[in-house]
Structures are given as C-alpha cells and as structure tokens.
CSV table of C-alpha atoms in Angstrom, one decimal:
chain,number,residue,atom,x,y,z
A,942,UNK,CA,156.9,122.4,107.7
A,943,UNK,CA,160.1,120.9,107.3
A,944,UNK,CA,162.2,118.6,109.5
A,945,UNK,CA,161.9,114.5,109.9
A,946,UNK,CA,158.1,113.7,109.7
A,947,UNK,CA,156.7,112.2,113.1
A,948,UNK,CA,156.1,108.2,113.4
A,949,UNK,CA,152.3,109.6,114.5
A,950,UNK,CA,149.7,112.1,114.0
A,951,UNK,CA,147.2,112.4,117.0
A,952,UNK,CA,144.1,113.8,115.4
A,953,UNK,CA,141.5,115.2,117.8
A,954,UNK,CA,138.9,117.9,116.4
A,955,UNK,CA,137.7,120.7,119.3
A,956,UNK,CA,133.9,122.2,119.1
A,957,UNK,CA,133.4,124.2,122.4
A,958,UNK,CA,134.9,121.9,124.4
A,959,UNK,CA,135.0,122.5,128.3
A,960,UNK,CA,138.3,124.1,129.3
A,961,UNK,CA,139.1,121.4,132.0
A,962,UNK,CA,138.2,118.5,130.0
A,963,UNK,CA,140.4,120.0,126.7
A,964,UNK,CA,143.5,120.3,129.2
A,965,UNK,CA,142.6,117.0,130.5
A,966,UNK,CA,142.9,115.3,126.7
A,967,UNK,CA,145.9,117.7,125.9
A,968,UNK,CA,148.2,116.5,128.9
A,969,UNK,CA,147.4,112.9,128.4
A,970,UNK,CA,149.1,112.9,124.8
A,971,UNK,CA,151.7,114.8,125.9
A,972,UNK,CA,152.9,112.9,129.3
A,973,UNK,CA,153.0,109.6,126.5
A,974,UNK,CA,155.6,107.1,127.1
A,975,UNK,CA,156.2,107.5,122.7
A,976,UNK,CA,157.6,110.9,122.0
A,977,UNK,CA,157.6,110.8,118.1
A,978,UNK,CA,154.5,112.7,117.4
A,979,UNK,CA,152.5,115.6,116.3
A,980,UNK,CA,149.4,116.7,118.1
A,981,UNK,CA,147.3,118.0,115.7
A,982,UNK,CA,144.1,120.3,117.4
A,983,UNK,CA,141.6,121.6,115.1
A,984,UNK,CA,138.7,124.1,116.3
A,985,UNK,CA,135.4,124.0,114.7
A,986,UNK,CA,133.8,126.5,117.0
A,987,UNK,CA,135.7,129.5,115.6
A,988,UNK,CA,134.6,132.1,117.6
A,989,UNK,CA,135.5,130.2,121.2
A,990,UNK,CA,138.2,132.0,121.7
A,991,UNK,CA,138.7,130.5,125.2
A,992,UNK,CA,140.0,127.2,124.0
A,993,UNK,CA,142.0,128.6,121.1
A,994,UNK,CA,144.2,130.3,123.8
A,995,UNK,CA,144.5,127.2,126.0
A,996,UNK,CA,145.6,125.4,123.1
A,997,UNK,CA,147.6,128.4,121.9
A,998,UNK,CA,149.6,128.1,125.2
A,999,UNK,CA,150.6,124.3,124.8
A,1000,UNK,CA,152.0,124.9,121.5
A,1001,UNK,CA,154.0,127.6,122.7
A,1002,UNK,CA,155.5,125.1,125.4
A,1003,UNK,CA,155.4,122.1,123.6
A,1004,UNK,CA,156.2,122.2,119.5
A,1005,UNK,CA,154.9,119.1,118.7
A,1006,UNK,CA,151.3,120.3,119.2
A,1007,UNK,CA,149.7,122.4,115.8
A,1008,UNK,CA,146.9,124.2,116.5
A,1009,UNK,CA,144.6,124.8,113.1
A,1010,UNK,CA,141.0,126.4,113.2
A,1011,UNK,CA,138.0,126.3,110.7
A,1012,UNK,CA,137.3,129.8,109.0
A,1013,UNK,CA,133.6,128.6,110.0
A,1014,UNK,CA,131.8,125.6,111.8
A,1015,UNK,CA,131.8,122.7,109.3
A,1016,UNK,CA,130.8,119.5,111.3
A,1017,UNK,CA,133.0,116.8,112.9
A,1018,UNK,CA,133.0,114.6,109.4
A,1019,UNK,CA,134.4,117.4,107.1
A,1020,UNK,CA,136.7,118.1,110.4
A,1021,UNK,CA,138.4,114.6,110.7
A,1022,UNK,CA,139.1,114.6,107.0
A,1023,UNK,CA,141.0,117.8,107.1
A,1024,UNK,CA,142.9,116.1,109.8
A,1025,UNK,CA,143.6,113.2,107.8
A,1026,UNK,CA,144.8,115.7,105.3
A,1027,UNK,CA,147.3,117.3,107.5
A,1028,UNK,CA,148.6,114.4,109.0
A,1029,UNK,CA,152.8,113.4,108.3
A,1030,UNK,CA,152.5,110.7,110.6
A,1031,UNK,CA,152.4,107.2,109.5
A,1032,UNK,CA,150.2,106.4,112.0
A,1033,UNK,CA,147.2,108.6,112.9
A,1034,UNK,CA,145.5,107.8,116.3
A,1035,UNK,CA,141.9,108.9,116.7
A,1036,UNK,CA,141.1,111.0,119.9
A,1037,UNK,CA,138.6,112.5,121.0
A,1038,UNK,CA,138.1,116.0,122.8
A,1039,UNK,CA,137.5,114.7,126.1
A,1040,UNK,CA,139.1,111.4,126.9
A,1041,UNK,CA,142.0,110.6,128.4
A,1042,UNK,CA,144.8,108.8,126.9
A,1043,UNK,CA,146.8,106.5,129.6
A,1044,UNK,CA,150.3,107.2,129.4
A,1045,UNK,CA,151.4,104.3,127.0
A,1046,UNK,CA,148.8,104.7,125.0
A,1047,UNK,CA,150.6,105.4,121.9
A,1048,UNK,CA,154.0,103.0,123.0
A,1049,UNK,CA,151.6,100.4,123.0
A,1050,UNK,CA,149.8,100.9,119.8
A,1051,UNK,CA,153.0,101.8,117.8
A,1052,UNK,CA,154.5,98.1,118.6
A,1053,UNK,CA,152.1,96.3,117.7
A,1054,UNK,CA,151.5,98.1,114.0
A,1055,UNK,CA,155.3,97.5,113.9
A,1056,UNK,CA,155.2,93.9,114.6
A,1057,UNK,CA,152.0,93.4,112.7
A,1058,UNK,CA,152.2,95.2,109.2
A,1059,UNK,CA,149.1,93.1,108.2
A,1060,UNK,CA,147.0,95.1,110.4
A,1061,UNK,CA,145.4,98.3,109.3
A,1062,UNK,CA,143.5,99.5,112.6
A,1063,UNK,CA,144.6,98.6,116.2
A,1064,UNK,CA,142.2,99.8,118.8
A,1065,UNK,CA,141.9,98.6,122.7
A,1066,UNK,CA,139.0,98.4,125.6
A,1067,UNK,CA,137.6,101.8,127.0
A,1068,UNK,CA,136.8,102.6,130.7
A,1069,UNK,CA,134.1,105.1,130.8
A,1070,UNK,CA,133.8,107.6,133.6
A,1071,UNK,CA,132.6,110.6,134.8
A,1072,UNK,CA,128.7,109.7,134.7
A,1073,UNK,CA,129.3,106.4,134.1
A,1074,UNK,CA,132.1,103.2,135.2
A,1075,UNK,CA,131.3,100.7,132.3
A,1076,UNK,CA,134.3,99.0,131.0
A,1077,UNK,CA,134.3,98.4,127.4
A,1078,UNK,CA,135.4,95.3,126.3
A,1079,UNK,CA,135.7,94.5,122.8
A,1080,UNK,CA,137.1,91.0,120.7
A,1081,UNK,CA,140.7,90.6,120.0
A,1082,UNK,CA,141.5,89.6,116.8
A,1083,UNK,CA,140.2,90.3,113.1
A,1084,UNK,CA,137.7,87.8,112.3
A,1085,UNK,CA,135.8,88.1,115.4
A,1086,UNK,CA,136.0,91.9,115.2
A,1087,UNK,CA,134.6,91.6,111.0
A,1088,UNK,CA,131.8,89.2,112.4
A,1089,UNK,CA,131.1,91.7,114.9
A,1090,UNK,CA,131.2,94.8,112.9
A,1091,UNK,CA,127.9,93.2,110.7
A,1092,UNK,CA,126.0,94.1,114.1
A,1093,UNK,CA,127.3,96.8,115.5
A,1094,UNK,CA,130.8,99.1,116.2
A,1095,UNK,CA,133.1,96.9,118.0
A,1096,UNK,CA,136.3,99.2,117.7
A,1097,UNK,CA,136.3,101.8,119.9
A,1098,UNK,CA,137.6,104.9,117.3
A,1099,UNK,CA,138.8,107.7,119.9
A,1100,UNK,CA,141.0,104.5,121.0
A,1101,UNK,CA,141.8,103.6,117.6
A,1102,UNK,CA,145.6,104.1,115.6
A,1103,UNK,CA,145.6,103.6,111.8
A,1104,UNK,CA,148.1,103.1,109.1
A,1105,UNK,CA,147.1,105.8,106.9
A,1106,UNK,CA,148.5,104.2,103.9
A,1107,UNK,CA,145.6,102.3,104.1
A,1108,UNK,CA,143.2,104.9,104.0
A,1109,UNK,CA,145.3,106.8,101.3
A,1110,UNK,CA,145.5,103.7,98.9
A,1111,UNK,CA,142.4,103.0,98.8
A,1112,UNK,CA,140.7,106.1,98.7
A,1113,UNK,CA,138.2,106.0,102.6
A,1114,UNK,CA,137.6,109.1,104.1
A,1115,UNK,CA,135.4,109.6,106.5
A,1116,UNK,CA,131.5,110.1,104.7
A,1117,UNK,CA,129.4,112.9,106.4
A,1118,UNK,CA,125.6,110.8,105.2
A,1119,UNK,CA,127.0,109.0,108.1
A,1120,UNK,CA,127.6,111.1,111.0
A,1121,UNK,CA,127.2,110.8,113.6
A,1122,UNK,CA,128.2,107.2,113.5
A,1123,UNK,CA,131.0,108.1,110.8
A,1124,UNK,CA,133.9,106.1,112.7
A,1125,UNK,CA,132.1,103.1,112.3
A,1126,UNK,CA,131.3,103.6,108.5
A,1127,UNK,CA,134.9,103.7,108.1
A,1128,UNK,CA,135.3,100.4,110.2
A,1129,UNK,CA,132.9,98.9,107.5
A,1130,UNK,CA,134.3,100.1,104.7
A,1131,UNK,CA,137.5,99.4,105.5
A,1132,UNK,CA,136.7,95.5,106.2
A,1133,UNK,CA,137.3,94.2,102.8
A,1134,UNK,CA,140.3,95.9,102.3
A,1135,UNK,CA,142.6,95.7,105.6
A,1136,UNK,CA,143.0,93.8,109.2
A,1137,UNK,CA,141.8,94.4,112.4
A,1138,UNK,CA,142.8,93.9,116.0
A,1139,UNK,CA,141.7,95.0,119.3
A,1140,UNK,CA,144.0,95.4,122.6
A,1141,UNK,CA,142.9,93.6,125.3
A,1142,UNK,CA,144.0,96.2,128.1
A,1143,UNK,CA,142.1,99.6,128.7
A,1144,UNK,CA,144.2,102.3,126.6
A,1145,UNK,CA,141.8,105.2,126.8
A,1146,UNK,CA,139.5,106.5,129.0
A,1147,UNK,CA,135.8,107.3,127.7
A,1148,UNK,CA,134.0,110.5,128.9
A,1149,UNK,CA,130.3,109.5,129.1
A,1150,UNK,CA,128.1,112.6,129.6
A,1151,UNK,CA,124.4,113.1,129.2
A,1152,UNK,CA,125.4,115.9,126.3
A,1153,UNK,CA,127.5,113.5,124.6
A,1154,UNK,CA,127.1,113.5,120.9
A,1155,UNK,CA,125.5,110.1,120.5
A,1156,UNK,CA,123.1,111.4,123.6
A,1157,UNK,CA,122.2,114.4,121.5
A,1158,UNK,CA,122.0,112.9,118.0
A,1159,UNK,CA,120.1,109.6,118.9
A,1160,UNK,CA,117.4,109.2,115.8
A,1161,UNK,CA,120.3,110.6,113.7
A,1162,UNK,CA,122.7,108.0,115.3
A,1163,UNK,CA,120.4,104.8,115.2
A,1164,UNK,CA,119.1,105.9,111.3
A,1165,UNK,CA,123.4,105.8,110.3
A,1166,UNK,CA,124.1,102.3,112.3
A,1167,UNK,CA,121.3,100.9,110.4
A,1168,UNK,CA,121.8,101.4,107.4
A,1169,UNK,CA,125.9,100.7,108.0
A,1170,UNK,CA,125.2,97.6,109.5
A,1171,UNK,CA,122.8,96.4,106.4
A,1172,UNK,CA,126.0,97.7,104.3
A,1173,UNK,CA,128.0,95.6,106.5
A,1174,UNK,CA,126.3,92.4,105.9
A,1175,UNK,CA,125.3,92.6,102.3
A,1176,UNK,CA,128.9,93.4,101.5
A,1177,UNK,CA,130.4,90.9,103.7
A,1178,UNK,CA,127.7,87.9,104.1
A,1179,UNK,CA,130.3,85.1,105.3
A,1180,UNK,CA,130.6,87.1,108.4
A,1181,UNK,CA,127.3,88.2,109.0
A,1182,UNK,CA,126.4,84.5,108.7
A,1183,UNK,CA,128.7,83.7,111.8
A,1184,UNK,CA,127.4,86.2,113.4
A,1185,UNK,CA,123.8,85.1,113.0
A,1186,UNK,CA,125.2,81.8,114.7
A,1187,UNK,CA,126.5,83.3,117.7
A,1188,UNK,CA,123.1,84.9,118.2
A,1189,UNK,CA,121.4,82.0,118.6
A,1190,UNK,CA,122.7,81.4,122.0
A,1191,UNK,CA,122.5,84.6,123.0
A,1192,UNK,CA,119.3,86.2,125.0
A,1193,UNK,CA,118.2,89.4,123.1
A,1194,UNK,CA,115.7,91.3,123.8
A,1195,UNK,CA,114.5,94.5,121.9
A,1196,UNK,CA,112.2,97.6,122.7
A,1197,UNK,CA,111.0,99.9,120.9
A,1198,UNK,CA,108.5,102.5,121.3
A,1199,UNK,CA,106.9,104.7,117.9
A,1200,UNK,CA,109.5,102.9,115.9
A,1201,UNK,CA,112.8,104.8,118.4
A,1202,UNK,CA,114.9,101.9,119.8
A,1203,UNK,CA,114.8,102.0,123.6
A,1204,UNK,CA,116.5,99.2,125.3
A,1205,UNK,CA,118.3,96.3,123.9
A,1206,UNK,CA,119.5,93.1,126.0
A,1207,UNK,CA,122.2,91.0,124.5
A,1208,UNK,CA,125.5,89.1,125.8
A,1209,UNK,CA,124.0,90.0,129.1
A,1210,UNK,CA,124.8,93.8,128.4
A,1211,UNK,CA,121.7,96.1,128.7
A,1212,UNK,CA,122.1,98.6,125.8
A,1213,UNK,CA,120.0,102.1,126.1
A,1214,UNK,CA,119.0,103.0,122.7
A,1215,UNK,CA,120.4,99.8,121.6
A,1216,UNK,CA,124.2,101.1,121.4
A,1217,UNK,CA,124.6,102.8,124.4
A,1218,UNK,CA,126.2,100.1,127.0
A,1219,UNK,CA,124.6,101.0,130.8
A,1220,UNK,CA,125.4,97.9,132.6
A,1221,UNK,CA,125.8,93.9,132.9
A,1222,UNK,CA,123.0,91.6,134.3
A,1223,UNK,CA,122.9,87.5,135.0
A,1224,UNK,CA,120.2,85.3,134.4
A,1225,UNK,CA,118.7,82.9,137.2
C-alpha cells in the first residue's frame, strides 16, 4: 500500500458478529472528530459471509477502512497479533466488535500521546449498556494504575490507544495461554517497560451481553487473571505492596462455591465472578 502512513491504526477483530451491532462499531470510528486513520476489520468467522459484505460496502465508501479475513478460524489472540502486524499507524487503538466509540474518541487519545511521549498506553472510563448501565471508572495516572494492575485489569483495552513502538521494541504480543484475559497480560507485561494513564471522561461505550466472551469463558477467564495477577505481583512487589495497603481499608468480601469465584465485594462495587462489575452498594 503506498501513500503517507496514517497517525492511527484502529484494530478491531470480527467473529460472527451481529449485523446491527458491527454497523454500530463501524460508524462510530468513522463519524471521529481525527480523520488520520486506517480502520483495519479482520474476520475470523470465515464462512459469515453476511458481515464480510457489510464491511465490504464501507470500504467501498470509505478507503480508510481494510477489510482482511482469516483463511480459517484462529482465535481472538493469534487475531489481534495479525492486526498488530498490519498496522502503519503509530498509534493502534484497541476496539472491540461491539462498542461504540464517541465521536472524539480518537482526537482525544491522539493529544494526549502527543503531549505525553512518556506514556505507552492511554485508555479512559467505559459506560456499559445494553443489558447493563454501569459506569466504569478507572484511576488516572500510572502509579495508581501499576498498583492496581497487581489485583486486577484496571485499563479498559477496547478503550485503550498504544504507541506501538513500544510493543515493537520490546518484543509483547499478545500471548494466547492467556486468553481470554489476554489484554490484561499485555497490561502486565508491559508495566516494567512503559507508562500508563487513564482518561477521566467516558470515551467508549461497553456492550455488556449475557453471551459476552468473559460470560462464556468464565473458568477459562478467572484461571488466566490468576495466574496474571500472581505474575503481576512477583514481578513488580513495590506495587503490589501498596496495594496490599489500600486493602486494608477496604471491605472485601469473597464467595466461592466448588472452588468457581461467585461474588466478590470490594470498594463498595459488587463483582459477579469477581471481575464482572454489577453494581455499587453503601454501608450503614
């Protein structure tokens, strides 16, 4: 492909997604505010020939959207790294096949990688919707997000925009052992090697169905944040160690049935399956 290459690469991998939902997350990247970018779609579900022709028709309107598909299904992991591979942009921002992207979504994430060459990873707060209204909040700046990362995903990654230098220099892909909670393996990997920072504004708009991946894969899921959060505070103890001392003000409660994590309490949040935020609760 020649020409100048774009300032971004919007990465979003398609299996069988519904038709209204894949227009949905197609016109919200291209009504942006920021022009320079590519839209790169890549189908894993081969054989759906109903959303290749959707997407078939925006890139005939609109030539900053390249459509790719896999010859066969290989997985949402092996997917984002092809996309990765793909990518011209110096910037690739993370979206999934069903949100919504508000309108300055990228203008806002550009500026601040501009203005802030230090940080590696800028992502923002999430409203859910559809079966759900939770707002996601998430802490600001890098320290508070690395203390927060040795307990859990604190970056919301279909919000997320990344300088892909960094994930170029020092060799992170995205690791399949770890699906499907790969985005925030690549959070914790990436901690000792760039910075962090969270918008305080909602940028994106999360789809939260009953058949959404994390729904589906929920053993799968809990097993992978396990194990990345013990990789998260042997590798960075300093911040796991801050952690610890915010938790000691902090009601938690646990339960767990057969070993499966059911509900978890903390910051006042109730968690289903301890990573699935349902909604907010004060104590008398």
């Amino acid at each position: 492909m020649t020409g100048h290459p774009p300032k971004v690469s919007v990465l979003t991998p398609i299996y069988n997604t519904n038709p209204i939902h894949l227009r949905e997350c197609i016109e919200s990247i291209l009504n942006q505010t920021f022009a320079d970018f590519e839209f790169l779609i890549l189908n894993d579900s081969p054989d759906n020939t109903e959303i290749e022709k959707i997407v078939k028709a925006y890139a005939k309107k609109d030539k900053r959207v390249r459509y790719v598909k896999n010859k066969k299904n290989l997985g949402i992991t092996p997917s984002r790294n092809k996309l990765v591979k793909m990518a011209r942009g110096q910037y690739l921002a993370i979206f999934d096949h069903d949100d919504i992207s508000l309108p300055t979504r990228l203008e806002a994430e550009v500026k601040y990688l501009d203005e802030h060459p230090y940080i590696g990873v800028v992502s923002a707060w999430v409203q859910f919707f559809d079966e759900s209204d939770y707002l996601l909040k998430n802490p600001e700046h890098d320290w508070e997000i690395k203390i927060g990362t040795t307990d859990d995903n604190v970056v919301p990654h279909t919000a997320a925009m990344i300088r892909k230098s960094v994930l170029i220099d020092n060799n992170i892909e995205y690791e399949e052992l770890y699906s499907p909670a790969e985005d925030y393996r690549l959070w914790a990997r990436l901690m000792g090697v760039t910075h962090f920072y969270n918008i305080q504004d909602v940028l994106v708009k999360y789809r939260w169905t009953s058949t959404n991946t994390s729904n589906n894969q929920k053993m799968r899921m809990h097993m992978a944040r396990d194990a990345i959060r013990l990789y998260a505070q042997n590798n960075f103890p300093a911040y796991y160690k801050e952690w610890q001392k915010t938790v000691q003000n902090t009601t938690i409660f646990r339960l767990r049935l057969f070993g499966i994590p059911l509900l978890k309490i903390k910051n006042n949040t109730v968690y289903l399956f301890e990573y699935i935020p349902t909604f907010k609760i004060k104590w008398k």
